[in-house]
Structures are given as C-alpha cells and as structure tokens.
mmCIF file of C-alpha atoms in Angstrom:
data_model
loop_
_atom_site.group_PDB
_atom_site.id
_atom_site.type_symbol
_atom_site.label_atom_id
_atom_site.label_comp_id
_atom_site.label_asym_id
_atom_site.label_seq_id
_atom_site.Cartn_x
_atom_site.Cartn_y
_atom_site.Cartn_z
ATOM 1 C CA GLN A 1 -34.581 173.965 76.965
ATOM 2 C CA ILE A 2 -34.656 170.183 76.723
ATOM 3 C CA LEU A 3 -37.214 167.649 77.890
ATOM 4 C CA GLN A 4 -35.835 165.367 80.593
ATOM 5 C CA GLY A 5 -37.757 162.343 79.306
ATOM 6 C CA ASN A 6 -36.014 162.521 75.907
ATOM 7 C CA PHE A 7 -32.538 162.250 77.412
ATOM 8 C CA PHE A 8 -32.578 160.600 80.855
ATOM 9 C CA ASP A 9 -34.145 157.324 81.997
ATOM 10 C CA GLU A 10 -33.676 158.343 85.626
ATOM 11 C CA TYR A 11 -33.719 161.894 86.911
ATOM 12 C CA GLN A 12 -33.384 163.209 90.448
ATOM 13 C CA MET A 13 -33.345 166.916 91.164
ATOM 14 C CA GLU A 14 -32.885 168.592 94.539
ATOM 15 C CA GLY A 15 -32.696 172.368 94.430
ATOM 16 C CA VAL A 16 -31.693 174.769 97.161
ATOM 17 C CA ALA A 17 -35.176 174.554 98.686
ATOM 18 C CA ARG A 18 -38.517 172.867 98.022
ATOM 19 C CA GLU A 19 -40.027 176.094 96.694
ATOM 20 C CA HIS A 20 -36.898 176.793 94.638
ATOM 21 C CA ASN A 21 -36.230 173.406 93.069
ATOM 22 C CA GLU A 22 -33.565 174.752 90.741
ATOM 23 C CA ILE A 23 -29.798 174.946 90.423
ATOM 24 C CA TYR A 24 -28.140 177.537 88.192
ATOM 25 C CA LEU A 25 -24.767 176.541 86.740
ATOM 26 C CA GLU A 26 -22.359 178.076 84.275
ATOM 27 C CA LEU A 27 -19.718 176.102 82.390
ATOM 28 C CA VAL A 28 -17.494 176.191 79.326
ATOM 29 C CA PRO A 29 -19.541 174.463 76.586
ATOM 30 C CA GLU A 30 -16.431 173.086 74.858
ATOM 31 C CA ASN A 31 -15.607 171.083 78.002
ATOM 32 C CA LEU A 32 -19.037 169.444 78.032
ATOM 33 C CA ALA A 33 -18.917 168.765 74.280
ATOM 34 C CA ARG A 34 -15.471 167.159 74.635
ATOM 35 C CA ALA A 35 -16.711 164.882 77.416
ATOM 36 C CA LEU A 36 -19.818 163.823 75.503
ATOM 37 C CA LYS A 37 -17.805 162.923 72.400
ATOM 38 C CA THR A 38 -16.533 159.852 74.256
ATOM 39 C CA ALA A 39 -20.164 158.828 74.837
ATOM 40 C CA GLN A 40 -21.128 158.358 71.201
ATOM 41 C CA SER A 41 -20.860 154.552 71.387
ATOM 42 C CA ALA A 42 -21.512 154.234 75.119
ATOM 43 C CA LYS A 43 -23.722 151.628 76.760
ATOM 44 C CA ALA A 44 -24.822 154.172 79.366
ATOM 45 C CA VAL A 45 -24.014 157.695 80.490
ATOM 46 C CA LYS A 46 -24.509 159.124 83.969
ATOM 47 C CA MET A 47 -24.295 162.815 84.782
ATOM 48 C CA LYS A 48 -24.355 164.258 88.272
ATOM 49 C CA LEU A 49 -23.329 167.364 90.143
ATOM 50 C CA THR A 50 -20.515 166.747 92.603
ATOM 51 C CA ASN A 51 -18.610 168.938 95.019
ATOM 52 C CA LYS A 52 -15.404 167.301 96.190
ATOM 53 C CA HIS A 53 -12.553 169.731 95.610
ATOM 54 C CA CYS A 54 -14.741 172.131 93.643
ATOM 55 C CA PRO A 55 -18.207 172.025 92.029
ATOM 56 C CA CYS A 56 -18.076 169.692 89.021
ATOM 57 C CA LEU A 57 -20.480 168.147 86.581
ATOM 58 C CA ARG A 58 -19.391 164.503 86.505
ATOM 59 C CA VAL A 59 -19.984 162.611 83.265
ATOM 60 C CA ALA A 60 -19.449 158.847 83.719
ATOM 61 C CA VAL A 61 -19.410 156.978 80.394
ATOM 62 C CA GLU A 62 -19.792 153.186 80.347
ATOM 63 C CA LEU A 63 -18.127 151.899 77.180
ATOM 64 C CA PRO A 64 -18.605 148.509 75.494
ATOM 65 C CA SER A 65 -16.020 145.881 76.441
ATOM 66 C CA LEU A 66 -15.003 142.498 75.029
ATOM 67 C CA SER A 67 -14.731 141.101 78.558
ATOM 68 C CA SER A 68 -17.418 140.785 81.219
ATOM 69 C CA SER A 69 -16.086 143.819 83.065
ATOM 70 C CA SER A 70 -17.160 147.229 81.858
ATOM 71 C CA ARG A 71 -14.939 150.193 81.067
ATOM 72 C CA ILE A 72 -15.961 153.488 82.625
ATOM 73 C CA VAL A 73 -14.464 156.811 81.602
ATOM 74 C CA THR A 74 -15.145 159.699 83.966
ATOM 75 C CA HIS A 75 -14.960 163.396 83.152
ATOM 76 C CA ASP A 76 -15.182 166.038 85.868
ATOM 77 C CA ILE A 77 -16.178 169.341 84.299
ATOM 78 C CA PRO A 78 -15.639 172.390 86.524
ATOM 79 C CA VAL A 79 -18.790 174.479 86.880
ATOM 80 C CA GLY A 80 -19.674 177.707 88.588
ATOM 81 C CA VAL A 81 -22.712 177.644 90.885
ATOM 82 C CA ILE A 82 -24.749 180.846 90.542
ATOM 83 C CA PRO A 83 -25.863 182.176 93.963
ATOM 84 C CA ARG A 84 -29.570 182.776 94.437
ATOM 85 C CA ARG A 85 -29.164 186.527 94.715
ATOM 86 C CA LEU A 86 -28.122 186.559 91.035
ATOM 87 C CA TRP A 87 -30.830 184.245 89.674
ATOM 88 C CA ASN A 88 -32.966 187.104 88.381
ATOM 89 C CA ASP A 89 -30.125 188.089 86.041
ATOM 90 C CA PHE A 90 -30.464 184.729 84.275
ATOM 91 C CA ARG A 91 -34.226 184.271 84.171
ATOM 92 C CA GLU A 92 -35.991 184.217 80.838
ATOM 93 C CA PRO A 93 -37.214 187.745 80.144
ATOM 94 C CA SER A 94 -40.914 188.392 79.865
ATOM 95 C CA VAL A 95 -41.995 189.523 76.411
ATOM 96 C CA PRO A 96 -44.883 191.955 75.884
ATOM 97 C CA ASP A 97 -47.665 190.851 73.541
ATOM 98 C CA PHE A 98 -46.079 190.871 70.119
ATOM 99 C CA ASP A 99 -47.435 192.722 67.124
ATOM 100 C CA VAL A 100 -46.544 190.083 64.526
ATOM 101 C CA SER A 101 -45.465 186.453 64.653
ATOM 102 C CA ILE A 102 -44.104 184.830 61.481
ATOM 103 C CA TYR A 103 -42.254 181.699 60.412
ATOM 104 C CA LEU A 104 -38.683 182.349 59.300
ATOM 105 C CA PRO A 105 -37.358 181.449 55.848
ATOM 106 C CA VAL A 106 -34.698 178.739 55.497
ATOM 107 C CA LEU A 107 -31.997 179.839 57.934
ATOM 108 C CA LYS A 108 -29.158 179.180 55.475
ATOM 109 C CA THR A 109 -30.765 181.575 53.028
ATOM 110 C CA MET A 110 -31.342 184.173 55.724
ATOM 111 C CA LYS A 111 -27.759 183.777 56.931
ATOM 112 C CA SER A 112 -26.409 184.359 53.419
ATOM 113 C CA VAL A 113 -28.457 187.566 53.075
ATOM 114 C CA VAL A 114 -27.405 188.914 56.484
ATOM 115 C CA GLU A 115 -23.707 188.174 55.861
ATOM 116 C CA ARG A 116 -23.821 190.302 52.720
ATOM 117 C CA MET A 117 -25.703 193.100 54.437
ATOM 118 C CA LYS A 118 -23.370 193.324 57.433
ATOM 119 C CA ASN A 119 -20.646 194.712 55.177
ATOM 120 C CA LEU A 120 -22.856 197.728 54.472
ATOM 121 C CA SER A 121 -24.375 198.573 57.853
ATOM 122 C CA ASN A 122 -24.133 197.908 61.600
ATOM 123 C CA SER A 123 -27.900 197.563 61.988
ATOM 124 C CA ILE A 124 -30.726 195.823 60.187
ATOM 125 C CA VAL A 125 -34.488 196.336 60.189
ATOM 126 C CA ILE A 126 -36.696 193.249 60.413
ATOM 127 C CA GLU A 127 -40.292 193.880 59.445
ATOM 128 C CA ALA A 128 -43.153 191.456 58.962
ATOM 129 C CA ASN A 129 -46.929 191.325 58.734
ATOM 130 C CA LEU A 130 -49.732 188.827 59.266
ATOM 131 C CA SER A 131 -49.838 187.924 55.562
ATOM 132 C CA GLY A 132 -46.652 185.849 55.674
ATOM 133 C CA GLU A 133 -44.386 188.633 54.378
ATOM 134 C CA MET A 134 -41.046 189.562 55.910
ATOM 135 C CA ASN A 135 -38.416 192.073 54.812
ATOM 136 C CA LEU A 136 -34.794 192.552 55.837
ATOM 137 C CA LYS A 137 -33.674 196.134 55.256
ATOM 138 C CA ILE A 138 -30.556 198.213 55.658
ATOM 139 C CA GLU A 139 -30.445 201.925 55.052
ATOM 140 C CA THR A 140 -27.382 204.154 55.012
ATOM 141 C CA ASP A 141 -26.548 207.546 53.552
ATOM 142 C CA LEU A 142 -25.192 205.807 50.454
ATOM 143 C CA VAL A 143 -27.399 202.779 49.915
ATOM 144 C CA SER A 144 -30.764 201.236 50.724
ATOM 145 C CA VAL A 145 -31.157 197.459 50.313
ATOM 146 C CA THR A 146 -34.224 195.330 51.010
ATOM 147 C CA THR A 147 -34.675 191.573 50.722
ATOM 148 C CA HIS A 148 -38.291 190.390 50.512
ATOM 149 C CA PHE A 149 -39.655 187.037 51.657
ATOM 150 C CA LYS A 150 -43.232 185.979 50.889
ATOM 151 C CA ASP A 151 -45.608 183.134 51.754
ATOM 152 C CA LEU A 152 -43.771 182.310 54.980
ATOM 153 C CA GLY A 153 -46.938 181.750 56.969
ATOM 154 C CA ASN A 154 -47.950 182.945 60.421
ATOM 155 C CA PRO A 155 -48.137 180.620 63.441
ATOM 156 C CA PRO A 156 -51.710 179.837 64.546
ATOM 157 C CA TRP A 157 -51.266 181.137 68.100
ATOM 158 C CA ALA A 158 -54.384 180.539 70.190
ATOM 159 C CA SER A 159 -55.076 182.984 72.983
ATOM 160 C CA GLU A 160 -56.652 180.326 75.202
ATOM 161 C CA ASP A 161 -53.482 178.204 75.439
ATOM 162 C CA GLY A 162 -51.553 180.830 77.361
ATOM 163 C CA CYS A 163 -49.271 181.792 74.495
ATOM 164 C CA PRO A 164 -48.825 185.466 73.688
ATOM 165 C CA SER A 165 -50.886 186.645 70.755
ATOM 166 C CA SER A 166 -50.710 189.445 68.262
ATOM 167 C CA ALA A 167 -53.268 192.254 68.329
ATOM 168 C CA PRO A 168 -56.586 190.752 67.125
ATOM 169 C CA ASP A 169 -57.647 193.912 65.285
ATOM 170 C CA ARG A 170 -54.337 194.427 63.489
ATOM 171 C CA ASP A 171 -54.393 195.011 59.720
ATOM 172 C CA VAL A 172 -52.880 191.871 58.168
ATOM 173 C CA GLU A 173 -50.922 193.947 55.643
ATOM 174 C CA SER A 174 -49.491 196.354 58.238
ATOM 175 C CA MET A 175 -45.787 195.843 58.932
ATOM 176 C CA ALA A 176 -44.324 195.640 62.446
ATOM 177 C CA GLU A 177 -40.636 196.462 62.539
ATOM 178 C CA ALA A 178 -37.618 196.633 64.811
ATOM 179 C CA ARG A 179 -34.045 197.746 64.118
ATOM 180 C CA ILE A 180 -31.468 195.449 65.711
ATOM 181 C CA ASP A 181 -27.703 194.986 65.816
ATOM 182 C CA ILE A 182 -26.812 193.064 62.650
ATOM 183 C CA LYS A 183 -23.836 191.340 64.321
ATOM 184 C CA LYS A 184 -26.127 189.825 66.961
ATOM 185 C CA LEU A 185 -28.434 188.495 64.261
ATOM 186 C CA GLN A 186 -25.460 187.085 62.363
ATOM 187 C CA GLN A 187 -24.189 185.326 65.515
ATOM 188 C CA LEU A 188 -27.616 183.745 66.014
ATOM 189 C CA LEU A 189 -27.716 182.428 62.436
ATOM 190 C CA ALA A 190 -24.059 181.335 62.402
ATOM 191 C CA GLY A 191 -24.557 179.294 65.573
ATOM 192 C CA GLN A 192 -27.207 177.010 64.069
ATOM 193 C CA GLN A 193 -25.367 173.802 63.201
ATOM 194 C CA VAL A 194 -28.594 171.837 62.789
ATOM 195 C CA ASN A 195 -31.466 173.222 60.764
ATOM 196 C CA PRO A 196 -34.452 173.448 63.136
ATOM 197 C CA THR A 197 -37.750 171.765 62.294
ATOM 198 C CA LYS A 198 -39.491 175.105 62.899
ATOM 199 C CA ALA A 199 -38.165 178.622 63.341
ATOM 200 C CA LEU A 200 -40.286 181.654 64.032
ATOM 201 C CA CYS A 201 -39.919 185.286 64.910
ATOM 202 C CA ASN A 202 -42.093 187.481 67.139
ATOM 203 C CA ILE A 203 -41.763 191.240 66.741
ATOM 204 C CA VAL A 204 -42.725 193.830 69.329
ATOM 205 C CA SER A 205 -42.559 197.021 67.278
ATOM 206 C CA LYS A 206 -39.445 199.081 67.994
ATOM 207 C CA ARG A 207 -38.789 197.127 71.212
ATOM 208 C CA ILE A 208 -37.644 193.530 70.757
ATOM 209 C CA VAL A 209 -37.316 190.641 68.318
ATOM 210 C CA HIS A 210 -37.931 187.214 69.857
ATOM 211 C CA PHE A 211 -36.709 184.145 67.950
ATOM 212 C CA ILE A 212 -37.843 180.592 68.733
ATOM 213 C CA LEU A 213 -36.024 177.658 67.106
ATOM 214 C CA LEU A 214 -37.580 174.224 67.570
ATOM 215 C CA HIS A 215 -35.534 171.065 67.090
ATOM 216 C CA GLU A 216 -36.764 167.526 67.711
ATOM 217 C CA ASP A 217 -35.579 167.433 71.324
ATOM 218 C CA VAL A 218 -34.470 170.983 72.031
ATOM 219 C CA SER A 219 -36.037 174.434 71.854
ATOM 220 C CA LEU A 220 -33.881 177.556 71.716
ATOM 221 C CA GLN A 221 -34.988 181.117 72.343
ATOM 222 C CA TYR A 222 -33.141 184.306 71.484
ATOM 223 C CA PHE A 223 -34.067 187.822 72.521
ATOM 224 C CA ILE A 224 -32.526 190.738 70.604
ATOM 225 C CA PRO A 225 -33.498 194.200 71.862
ATOM 226 C CA ALA A 226 -34.284 196.926 69.361
ATOM 227 C CA LEU A 227 -31.872 199.801 68.906
ATOM 228 C CA ALA A 228 -33.041 203.274 69.815
#
C-alpha cells in the first residue's frame, strides 16, 4: 500500500463503476522495475493505463536534455486486468482479534536465525507475549532449538481507533503461539531489501501470523496461516 500524495502530483482514477472505484491489475514486477530504472534522473514521470493492442501500463519518462526539446522514453508494460468476479480472491483477508501484538527484532538478525533453523525443520513456532518477549522454536525428534528475544516492546494499539486489539484481560506473561511454514517466513525476510522503520507481528493463536512492515512511503502486510 502506498499513499498517492507521496508519489503523484496529479492522480485521476476511474474504476469500473462509481461504487467500485477500483481496478485490479497483475503484472511482472521485473518489467515495472526495469522501466522505472530509466526514471532515476527524470524531470517527470507519467503512468497511465492504456488499452490499444492489449492492456498496458504506460510509463512515460521525460529525461533532461541539453536542447530546448525534451526527450521522452516510453515503456508499455503488459498487464492482466482481473475481472470483477475474481476480486474477492485478491482482497485483503480479515484478521480476527489477535492475542498478542509485538514489535519484531532487527530483520537481518531474525533472517539469520531462520536461515539456520530451516536446515533442521520445515516448520517454526513463533510465540510472543505482552511483555515484549518473542521466541522462535523448532522441535524435531532429534533436536529442539529456541531463540529468545527480549525487550522488543508491544505496540500501543488503542481500541477506539478502529485497530484490532489483543484481549484486555490477557496475562502479560502468557505466550500466544502459531506454527508456520518456515520457508514462507524465510521468503518474507529474504524479500526485504530496505530495512523498515517499524516491523510488527500480530499472532492469533494457532490460526495466523500477521506481519506489518512500515517504510517511509510504503506499508507491506503479510499473512501466514498456521499449520494444523
């Protein structure tokens, strides 16, 4: 999720209908990244959805020029338009009230721990409490390994602001846990090229782990379901 005001001076959006002012697209991220690389020193960049020979996301890059005329490089990135009947498959899932919310440790440290653990097990248990403690555990027939993190802090969620909140009568020392696929957690951590300004984890015991990574201009959410 990105805020329009942080990226675009002008923004015009016309969805399929007034009550459904949305357009769902899918594209190959490498194609968009390749097009935007030419825009690093651009005077201006325009992006728009076009449909001439096929649906495309057009990226028009105005480059600096020594003459009075400007140089414009245009990239047409093929996109797939998702029909409305499939929109529900792509909507953000609703998360039940979580049991524990906690700030994550430095992601590089967490990534290093998980990479070592994945050689020993296919699953990992994440557990945390409301005292700023989080553990990463793997248990097999041959070995049991736990990494402890302390003093991480718990986000000050306020129930009146509409955000989900943990159980108000929960014992602060009581651990909430969920066992998840360790490869999915590793993919999440490996994909973070920029260290977020804040990263937190919400745990719904034995059901789901919800990660929120906040950058300056972008927020990313990841949902990893618990294993049975």
